[in-house]
CSV table of C-alpha atoms in Angstrom, one decimal:
chain,number,residue,atom,x,y,z
A,1,MET,CA,160.4,72.0,99.6
A,2,ARG,CA,162.3,75.0,100.8
A,3,ASP,CA,160.7,77.7,102.8
A,4,SER,CA,161.5,80.4,100.3
A,5,ALA,CA,159.8,78.4,97.5
A,6,ARG,CA,156.8,77.9,99.8
A,7,LEU,CA,156.4,81.6,100.5
A,8,SER,CA,156.7,82.6,96.9
A,9,ARG,CA,154.0,80.1,96.0
A,10,ARG,CA,151.7,81.5,98.6
A,11,SER,CA,152.4,85.1,97.6
A,12,VAL,CA,150.1,85.2,94.6
A,13,LEU,CA,147.1,84.1,96.6
A,14,ALA,CA,148.1,86.2,99.6
A,15,LEU,CA,148.0,89.6,97.9
A,16,ALA,CA,144.2,89.7,98.0
A,17,VAL,CA,144.0,89.1,101.8
A,18,ALA,CA,147.2,90.6,103.1
A,19,ALA,CA,146.3,94.2,102.4
A,20,PRO,CA,143.3,94.6,104.7
A,21,MET,CA,145.2,93.1,107.6
A,22,ALA,CA,148.2,95.4,107.1
A,23,GLY,CA,145.9,98.4,107.8
A,24,ALA,CA,144.9,97.2,111.3
A,25,ALA,CA,145.9,99.4,114.1
A,26,PRO,CA,148.7,97.8,116.1
A,27,VAL,CA,148.3,97.2,119.9
A,28,ALA,CA,151.2,97.8,122.2
A,29,ALA,CA,152.8,94.6,123.3
A,30,ALA,CA,152.7,93.7,126.9
A,31,ALA,CA,155.3,91.6,128.7
A,32,PRO,CA,155.8,88.1,127.1
A,33,VAL,CA,153.1,85.7,128.1
A,34,SER,CA,154.4,82.5,126.5
A,35,ALA,CA,157.6,80.7,125.8
A,36,ALA,CA,157.7,82.4,122.3
A,37,PRO,CA,158.3,86.1,121.6
A,38,VAL,CA,155.1,88.1,121.4
A,39,SER,CA,154.3,90.7,118.8
A,40,ALA,CA,151.1,92.8,118.8
A,41,ALA,CA,152.1,94.6,115.6
A,42,PRO,CA,153.1,93.4,112.1
A,43,ASP,CA,156.6,92.4,111.3
A,44,SER,CA,157.9,95.1,108.9
A,45,GLU,CA,160.2,92.7,107.0
A,46,ALA,CA,157.6,89.9,106.4
A,47,GLY,CA,156.7,89.2,102.8
A,48,PRO,CA,153.2,88.4,101.5
A,49,VAL,CA,151.8,85.3,103.2
A,50,LEU,CA,148.5,83.5,102.6
A,51,GLY,CA,146.0,84.9,105.2
A,52,GLY,CA,148.1,88.0,106.0
A,53,ASP,CA,151.8,88.8,106.5
A,54,ARG,CA,151.6,88.4,110.3
A,55,LEU,CA,150.9,84.7,109.9
A,56,GLY,CA,154.4,84.2,108.5
A,57,SER,CA,156.1,85.5,111.6
A,58,ASP,CA,158.2,83.5,114.0
A,59,THR,CA,156.8,85.4,117.0
A,60,VAL,CA,153.4,85.1,118.6
A,61,GLN,CA,150.9,87.3,116.8
A,62,THR,CA,147.9,88.6,118.7
A,63,GLY,CA,145.7,91.7,118.7
A,64,SER,CA,145.7,91.7,122.4
A,65,THR,CA,148.1,90.0,124.9
A,66,THR,CA,145.5,90.2,127.7
A,67,GLY,CA,145.1,86.8,129.3
A,68,LEU,CA,147.1,84.9,126.6
A,69,PRO,CA,148.1,81.6,128.1
A,70,ARG,CA,151.6,81.8,129.7
A,71,ARG,CA,152.8,78.2,129.1
A,72,LEU,CA,152.4,77.4,125.5
A,73,THR,CA,155.0,74.9,124.4
A,74,ALA,CA,153.7,74.0,121.0
A,75,ARG,CA,155.9,74.5,118.0
A,76,SER,CA,153.0,76.0,116.1
A,77,TRP,CA,149.4,77.0,117.0
A,78,LEU,CA,146.5,79.1,115.8
A,79,VAL,CA,143.0,80.2,117.2
A,80,ALA,CA,140.4,81.6,114.8
A,81,ASP,CA,136.7,82.5,114.6
A,82,HIS,CA,134.9,79.7,112.6
A,83,ASP,CA,132.2,82.0,111.1
A,84,THR,CA,134.2,85.1,110.2
A,85,GLY,CA,137.5,83.3,109.5
A,86,GLU,CA,139.4,85.9,111.5
A,87,VAL,CA,142.6,84.6,113.1
A,88,LEU,CA,142.7,85.9,116.6
A,89,ALA,CA,146.2,84.8,117.5
A,90,ALA,CA,148.9,82.5,116.0
A,91,TYR,CA,152.4,81.3,116.4
A,92,ARG,CA,154.3,80.1,113.3
A,93,ALA,CA,150.9,79.4,111.6
A,94,HIS,CA,152.5,78.3,108.3
A,95,ARG,CA,155.3,76.2,109.8
A,96,ARG,CA,155.3,72.8,108.0
A,97,LEU,CA,155.3,69.9,110.4
A,98,PRO,CA,154.2,66.3,110.4
A,99,PRO,CA,150.4,66.3,110.9
A,100,ALA,CA,149.8,62.8,112.2
A,101,SER,CA,146.1,61.7,112.1
A,102,THR,CA,144.8,65.3,111.9
A,103,LEU,CA,145.4,64.8,108.1
A,104,LYS,CA,142.4,62.5,108.2
A,105,MET,CA,140.3,65.8,108.1
A,106,LEU,CA,141.6,66.3,104.6
A,107,PHE,CA,140.9,62.7,103.8
A,108,ALA,CA,137.3,63.2,104.9
A,109,ASP,CA,137.0,66.6,103.1
A,110,THR,CA,138.0,64.7,100.0
A,111,LEU,CA,136.0,61.4,100.2
A,112,LEU,CA,133.1,61.8,102.7
A,113,ASP,CA,130.5,62.4,100.0
A,114,ARG,CA,131.9,59.9,97.6
A,115,PHE,CA,129.9,56.8,98.7
A,116,PRO,CA,126.3,56.5,100.1
A,117,ARG,CA,126.6,56.0,103.8
A,118,GLY,CA,124.2,53.1,103.7
A,119,GLY,CA,126.3,51.3,101.1
A,120,ARG,CA,127.9,48.0,102.1
A,121,HIS,CA,131.4,46.7,101.4
A,122,THR,CA,132.9,43.3,102.1
A,123,VAL,CA,136.6,43.8,103.0
A,124,THR,CA,139.3,41.9,101.2
A,125,ALA,CA,142.8,41.2,102.2
A,126,ALA,CA,143.9,43.5,99.4
A,127,ASP,CA,142.0,46.3,101.1
A,128,LEU,CA,144.1,45.9,104.2
A,129,ALA,CA,147.5,45.5,102.4
A,130,GLY,CA,150.1,48.1,103.0
A,131,ILE,CA,148.9,49.5,106.3
A,132,PRO,CA,152.1,50.7,108.1
A,133,ALA,CA,153.3,48.8,111.2
A,134,GLY,CA,152.2,50.4,114.4
A,135,SER,CA,149.2,52.1,112.9
A,136,SER,CA,146.1,52.9,115.0
A,137,LEU,CA,143.4,50.4,114.0
A,138,VAL,CA,139.7,50.1,114.6
A,139,GLY,CA,139.8,46.3,114.1
A,140,ILE,CA,138.5,45.7,110.6
A,141,ARG,CA,138.6,42.1,109.4
A,142,ALA,CA,138.9,40.7,105.9
A,143,GLY,CA,135.7,38.9,104.9
A,144,THR,CA,133.5,41.0,107.1
A,145,THR,CA,130.9,43.3,105.6
A,146,TYR,CA,130.7,46.9,106.8
A,147,THR,CA,128.5,49.9,105.9
A,148,VAL,CA,130.2,53.0,104.7
A,149,ASP,CA,128.8,54.7,107.8
A,150,GLN,CA,130.7,52.2,110.0
A,151,LEU,CA,133.9,52.7,108.1
A,152,TRP,CA,133.7,56.5,108.6
A,153,GLN,CA,133.0,55.9,112.3
A,154,GLY,CA,136.2,53.9,112.4
A,155,VAL,CA,138.0,56.9,110.8
A,156,PHE,CA,136.6,59.6,113.0
A,157,LEU,CA,136.3,57.9,116.4
A,158,ARG,CA,139.2,55.4,116.5
A,159,SER,CA,141.4,57.1,113.9
A,160,GLY,CA,141.7,53.7,112.3
A,161,ASN,CA,144.2,53.5,109.5
A,162,ASP,CA,142.6,50.2,108.5
A,163,ALA,CA,139.3,52.1,107.8
A,164,VAL,CA,141.1,54.7,105.9
A,165,HIS,CA,142.8,52.1,103.6
A,166,VAL,CA,139.5,50.3,103.0
A,167,LEU,CA,137.8,53.5,101.9
A,168,ALA,CA,140.9,54.5,99.8
A,169,HIS,CA,140.8,51.1,98.0
A,170,MET,CA,137.0,51.6,97.4
A,171,ASN,CA,138.0,54.9,95.8
A,172,GLY,CA,140.4,53.3,93.3
A,173,GLY,CA,143.5,52.9,95.4
A,174,VAL,CA,145.8,54.7,97.8
A,175,ALA,CA,147.8,56.4,95.0
A,176,ARG,CA,144.6,57.9,93.4
A,177,THR,CA,143.3,58.9,96.8
A,178,VAL,CA,146.6,60.7,97.7
A,179,ALA,CA,146.5,62.5,94.4
A,180,GLU,CA,142.9,63.6,95.0
A,181,MET,CA,143.7,64.7,98.5
A,182,GLN,CA,146.6,66.9,97.2
A,183,ALA,CA,144.3,68.4,94.6
A,184,ARG,CA,141.7,69.0,97.3
A,185,ALA,CA,144.3,70.7,99.5
A,186,ARG,CA,145.1,73.1,96.6
A,187,GLU,CA,141.4,73.8,96.1
A,188,LEU,CA,141.1,74.7,99.8
A,189,ARG,CA,144.3,76.8,99.3
A,190,ALA,CA,146.1,74.8,101.9
A,191,LEU,CA,149.5,75.3,100.3
A,192,ASP,CA,151.7,74.1,103.2
A,193,THR,CA,150.3,70.6,102.9
A,194,HIS,CA,152.1,67.7,101.1
A,195,VAL,CA,150.2,64.4,101.1
A,196,VAL,CA,152.2,61.1,101.0
A,197,SER,CA,149.6,58.7,102.5
A,198,PRO,CA,145.9,59.2,103.3
A,199,ASP,CA,146.1,58.2,106.9
A,200,GLY,CA,148.7,60.8,108.2
A,201,TYR,CA,151.2,58.2,109.1
A,202,ASP,CA,154.9,59.2,109.4
A,203,HIS,CA,156.3,59.3,105.9
A,204,PRO,CA,159.2,61.5,104.7
A,205,GLY,CA,157.7,64.6,103.2
A,206,GLN,CA,154.2,64.2,104.7
A,207,LEU,CA,153.7,67.8,106.1
A,208,SER,CA,151.0,70.3,106.9
A,209,SER,CA,150.7,73.4,109.1
A,210,ALA,CA,148.4,74.8,111.8
A,211,TYR,CA,147.0,77.1,109.2
A,212,ASP,CA,146.1,74.4,106.8
A,213,LEU,CA,144.7,72.0,109.4
A,214,THR,CA,142.4,74.8,110.6
A,215,LEU,CA,141.3,75.3,107.0
A,216,PHE,CA,140.4,71.6,106.7
A,217,ALA,CA,138.5,71.7,109.9
A,218,ARG,CA,136.6,74.9,109.1
A,219,HIS,CA,135.5,73.6,105.7
A,220,GLY,CA,134.7,70.1,107.0
A,221,LEU,CA,132.4,71.4,109.7
A,222,ARG,CA,130.3,73.1,107.0
A,223,ASP,CA,129.3,69.5,106.0
A,224,PRO,CA,126.6,68.2,108.4
A,225,ALA,CA,127.9,64.6,108.1
A,226,PHE,CA,131.5,65.7,108.9
A,227,ARG,CA,130.2,67.6,111.9
A,228,ALA,CA,128.1,64.7,113.1
A,229,TYR,CA,131.0,62.1,112.9
A,230,CYS,CA,133.6,64.2,114.7
A,231,ARG,CA,131.3,64.9,117.6
A,232,THR,CA,130.2,61.3,118.1
A,233,ARG,CA,131.5,59.9,121.3
A,234,THR,CA,130.7,56.2,121.0
A,235,ALA,CA,129.4,53.7,118.4
A,236,ASP,CA,128.8,50.0,118.1
A,237,PHE,CA,131.2,48.4,115.6
A,238,PRO,CA,130.9,45.0,113.8
A,239,ALA,CA,133.0,42.2,115.3
A,240,GLY,CA,131.9,39.5,112.9
A,241,GLY,CA,128.6,37.7,112.6
A,242,ARG,CA,126.0,39.5,114.7
A,243,ARG,CA,128.5,40.6,117.4
A,244,THR,CA,129.6,44.2,118.0
A,245,PHE,CA,132.0,46.0,120.2
A,246,GLN,CA,131.9,49.6,121.4
A,247,ILE,CA,134.4,52.1,120.0
A,248,GLN,CA,135.1,55.4,121.7
A,249,ASN,CA,136.3,58.7,120.3
A,250,THR,CA,140.0,59.2,121.1
A,251,ASP,CA,139.5,63.0,121.4
A,252,ARG,CA,140.0,63.5,125.2
A,253,LEU,CA,138.5,67.0,125.2
A,254,LEU,CA,135.3,65.5,123.7
A,255,ASP,CA,135.1,62.5,126.1
A,256,GLY,CA,136.7,63.9,129.2
A,257,THR,CA,138.9,60.8,129.6
A,258,TRP,CA,142.3,60.0,131.1
A,259,GLY,CA,142.0,62.7,133.8
A,260,LEU,CA,140.9,65.5,131.5
A,261,ARG,CA,137.5,67.2,131.8
A,262,ALA,CA,135.4,67.4,128.7
A,263,TYR,CA,135.6,70.9,127.2
A,264,PRO,CA,132.3,72.7,127.4
A,265,GLY,CA,130.7,73.1,123.9
A,266,LEU,CA,133.3,71.1,122.1
A,267,ILE,CA,132.1,69.8,118.7
A,268,GLY,CA,135.2,67.9,117.5
A,269,VAL,CA,137.3,67.7,115.3
A,270,LYS,CA,140.5,65.5,115.2
A,271,ASN,CA,143.5,64.6,117.2
A,272,GLY,CA,146.6,62.7,116.2
A,273,TYR,CA,149.9,61.2,117.4
A,274,THR,CA,152.9,59.6,115.9
A,275,THR,CA,156.4,59.1,117.2
A,276,HIS,CA,157.8,61.7,114.7
A,277,ALA,CA,154.9,64.2,114.8
A,278,GLY,CA,154.2,64.0,118.5
A,279,ASN,CA,150.7,65.2,119.5
A,280,THR,CA,148.6,67.3,117.1
A,281,PHE,CA,145.1,68.5,117.6
A,282,THR,CA,142.5,70.6,115.9
A,283,GLY,CA,139.3,71.4,117.8
A,284,ALA,CA,136.2,73.5,117.6
A,285,ALA,CA,133.9,74.7,120.4
A,286,THR,CA,130.8,76.8,120.6
A,287,ARG,CA,129.9,79.2,123.4
A,288,ALA,CA,127.1,81.7,123.4
A,289,GLY,CA,126.5,81.3,119.7
A,290,ARG,CA,130.1,81.8,118.7
A,291,THR,CA,132.3,79.0,117.4
A,292,LEU,CA,136.1,79.0,117.6
A,293,LEU,CA,138.7,76.8,116.0
A,294,VAL,CA,142.1,75.9,117.5
A,295,THR,CA,145.1,73.9,116.2
A,296,VAL,CA,148.0,72.9,118.3
A,297,MET,CA,151.0,71.1,116.9
A,298,HIS,CA,153.9,69.4,118.7
A,299,PRO,CA,153.7,70.7,122.2
A,300,GLY,CA,156.0,69.6,125.1
A,301,ASP,CA,156.3,66.1,126.3
A,302,ARG,CA,153.5,66.3,129.0
A,303,LEU,CA,150.9,63.6,128.2
A,304,ASP,CA,148.0,65.9,127.9
A,305,ALA,CA,149.8,69.1,126.8
A,306,VAL,CA,148.1,69.2,123.4
A,307,TYR,CA,144.7,69.2,125.0
A,308,GLU,CA,145.6,71.5,127.8
A,309,GLU,CA,147.1,74.1,125.5
A,310,ALA,CA,144.2,73.8,123.1
A,311,ALA,CA,141.7,74.3,125.9
A,312,ALA,CA,143.6,77.3,127.2
A,313,LEU,CA,143.7,79.0,123.8
A,314,LEU,CA,139.9,78.4,123.4
A,315,ASP,CA,139.3,79.9,126.8
A,316,TRP,CA,141.4,83.0,125.8
A,317,GLY,CA,139.6,83.3,122.5
A,318,PHE,CA,136.1,83.2,124.1
A,319,ALA,CA,137.2,85.7,126.8
A,320,GLN,CA,138.2,88.2,124.1
A,321,GLY,CA,134.7,88.3,122.8
A,322,ALA,CA,133.9,90.4,119.7
A,323,SER,CA,136.5,93.0,120.6
A,324,ALA,CA,139.4,90.8,119.6
A,325,ARG,CA,141.4,92.3,116.7
A,326,ALA,CA,142.3,89.9,113.9
A,327,VAL,CA,145.9,89.2,113.0
A,328,GLY,CA,145.0,87.3,109.8
A,329,VAL,CA,142.3,85.5,108.0
A,330,LEU,CA,141.4,81.9,107.0
A,331,VAL,CA,141.0,82.1,103.3
A,332,GLU,CA,138.0,80.7,101.4
A,333,PRO,CA,138.5,77.8,99.0
A,334,ALA,CA,139.4,78.7,95.4
A,335,GLY,CA,136.2,79.8,93.6
A,336,GLU,CA,134.3,80.2,96.7
A,337,HIS,CA,133.3,83.3,98.6
A,338,PRO,CA,132.0,84.0,102.1
A,339,GLY,CA,128.3,83.3,102.3
A,340,ALA,CA,128.4,81.0,99.3
A,341,GLY,CA,129.1,77.3,98.7
A,342,PRO,CA,129.1,75.0,101.8
A,343,ALA,CA,128.4,77.9,104.1
A,344,ALA,CA,125.1,78.5,102.4
A,345,GLY,CA,124.4,74.8,102.3
A,346,ALA,CA,125.5,74.0,98.8
A,347,ALA,CA,128.9,72.2,98.7
A,348,TRP,CA,131.1,73.4,95.9
A,349,LYS,CA,132.8,70.5,94.2
A,350,VAL,CA,135.8,70.6,91.8
A,351,PRO,CA,135.6,68.0,89.1
A,352,LEU,CA,138.6,65.6,89.1
A,353,ARG,CA,139.7,63.9,86.0
A,354,CYS,CA,141.9,60.9,86.9
A,355,VAL,CA,143.8,58.8,84.5
A,356,ARG,CA,145.6,55.9,86.2
A,357,ARG,CA,147.4,57.6,89.1
A,358,ALA,CA,147.4,61.1,87.9
A,359,CYS,CA,144.5,63.5,88.7
A,360,ARG,CA,143.9,66.9,87.2
A,361,VAL,CA,141.6,69.5,88.7
A,362,ASN,CA,139.2,71.1,86.3
A,363,TYR,CA,138.4,74.4,87.9
A,364,PRO,CA,135.1,76.1,86.9
A,365,ARG,CA,135.5,79.2,84.8
């Protein structure tokens, strides 16, 4: 899809949220503090963009350049306040890029409440058919019985594409699951996202953005089960018979592995890597009662760059405190308002009517 088409599609939804941001007082820009140009004022030529015009800019957008990390190499990034939805700083927030396994947040947003977590499923060979070569796997075996809870542990901790495909087949198949994920993305107003497979694997046209991934994380964290899974560090996983083996969360900022220190207060959410996408990461951390979200996509080739840059952006966001000026906003899902729905403890669901492989969303009136 061309960029011009994408912007026009977002424009209708953007009008309601762009106007308040346009009135914010600009802050004089200091010297550049990252590899990308920095702007502390709106771009005058930008058109309406979901979340505010400034989020459509190709320059770094921030209300204050004080202390902004100097070595940000990511092709796109965003840091926001989880509770208010205010975007504190961003760079190419709506740029469409391969998401890798961070797309599993949308998979969970779509299916997590679909099956009772104590339910049991005996995996068949058909459940595991079609998993792309080179996928990350948790080690699911045909003929072995797993609880739904264990399958979700495989998704969140080990980023197992085998666990994703089993749950997708339980849901009626990969095609139906992809259609429901796409409908869910539209419900969440994540209009940069195009779903091709439920696991985030490299497929032509499988795209998302830092803005959309942050929407998925923010909405998912309102679900206690989602929040519990993404902050779990280790779990015992069935190995057949009565045997088990331990699986560990691949989020290095959560575990503090491979030479990285665990980030204080981190509560998840999802990392990803593919050859085409490079490293992607969406994280959330709480400090002094405040929770921030960060998404980093496609940084430089340093092994831990995605985690280092995410940690640096979180540090910057916490250092700004309540004085930080927003440059945009994370929109609420369609039909949902701040303080309602999941934020108040009642998840708002959109009915899906699926016939064969096509799903239609029936929005409440």
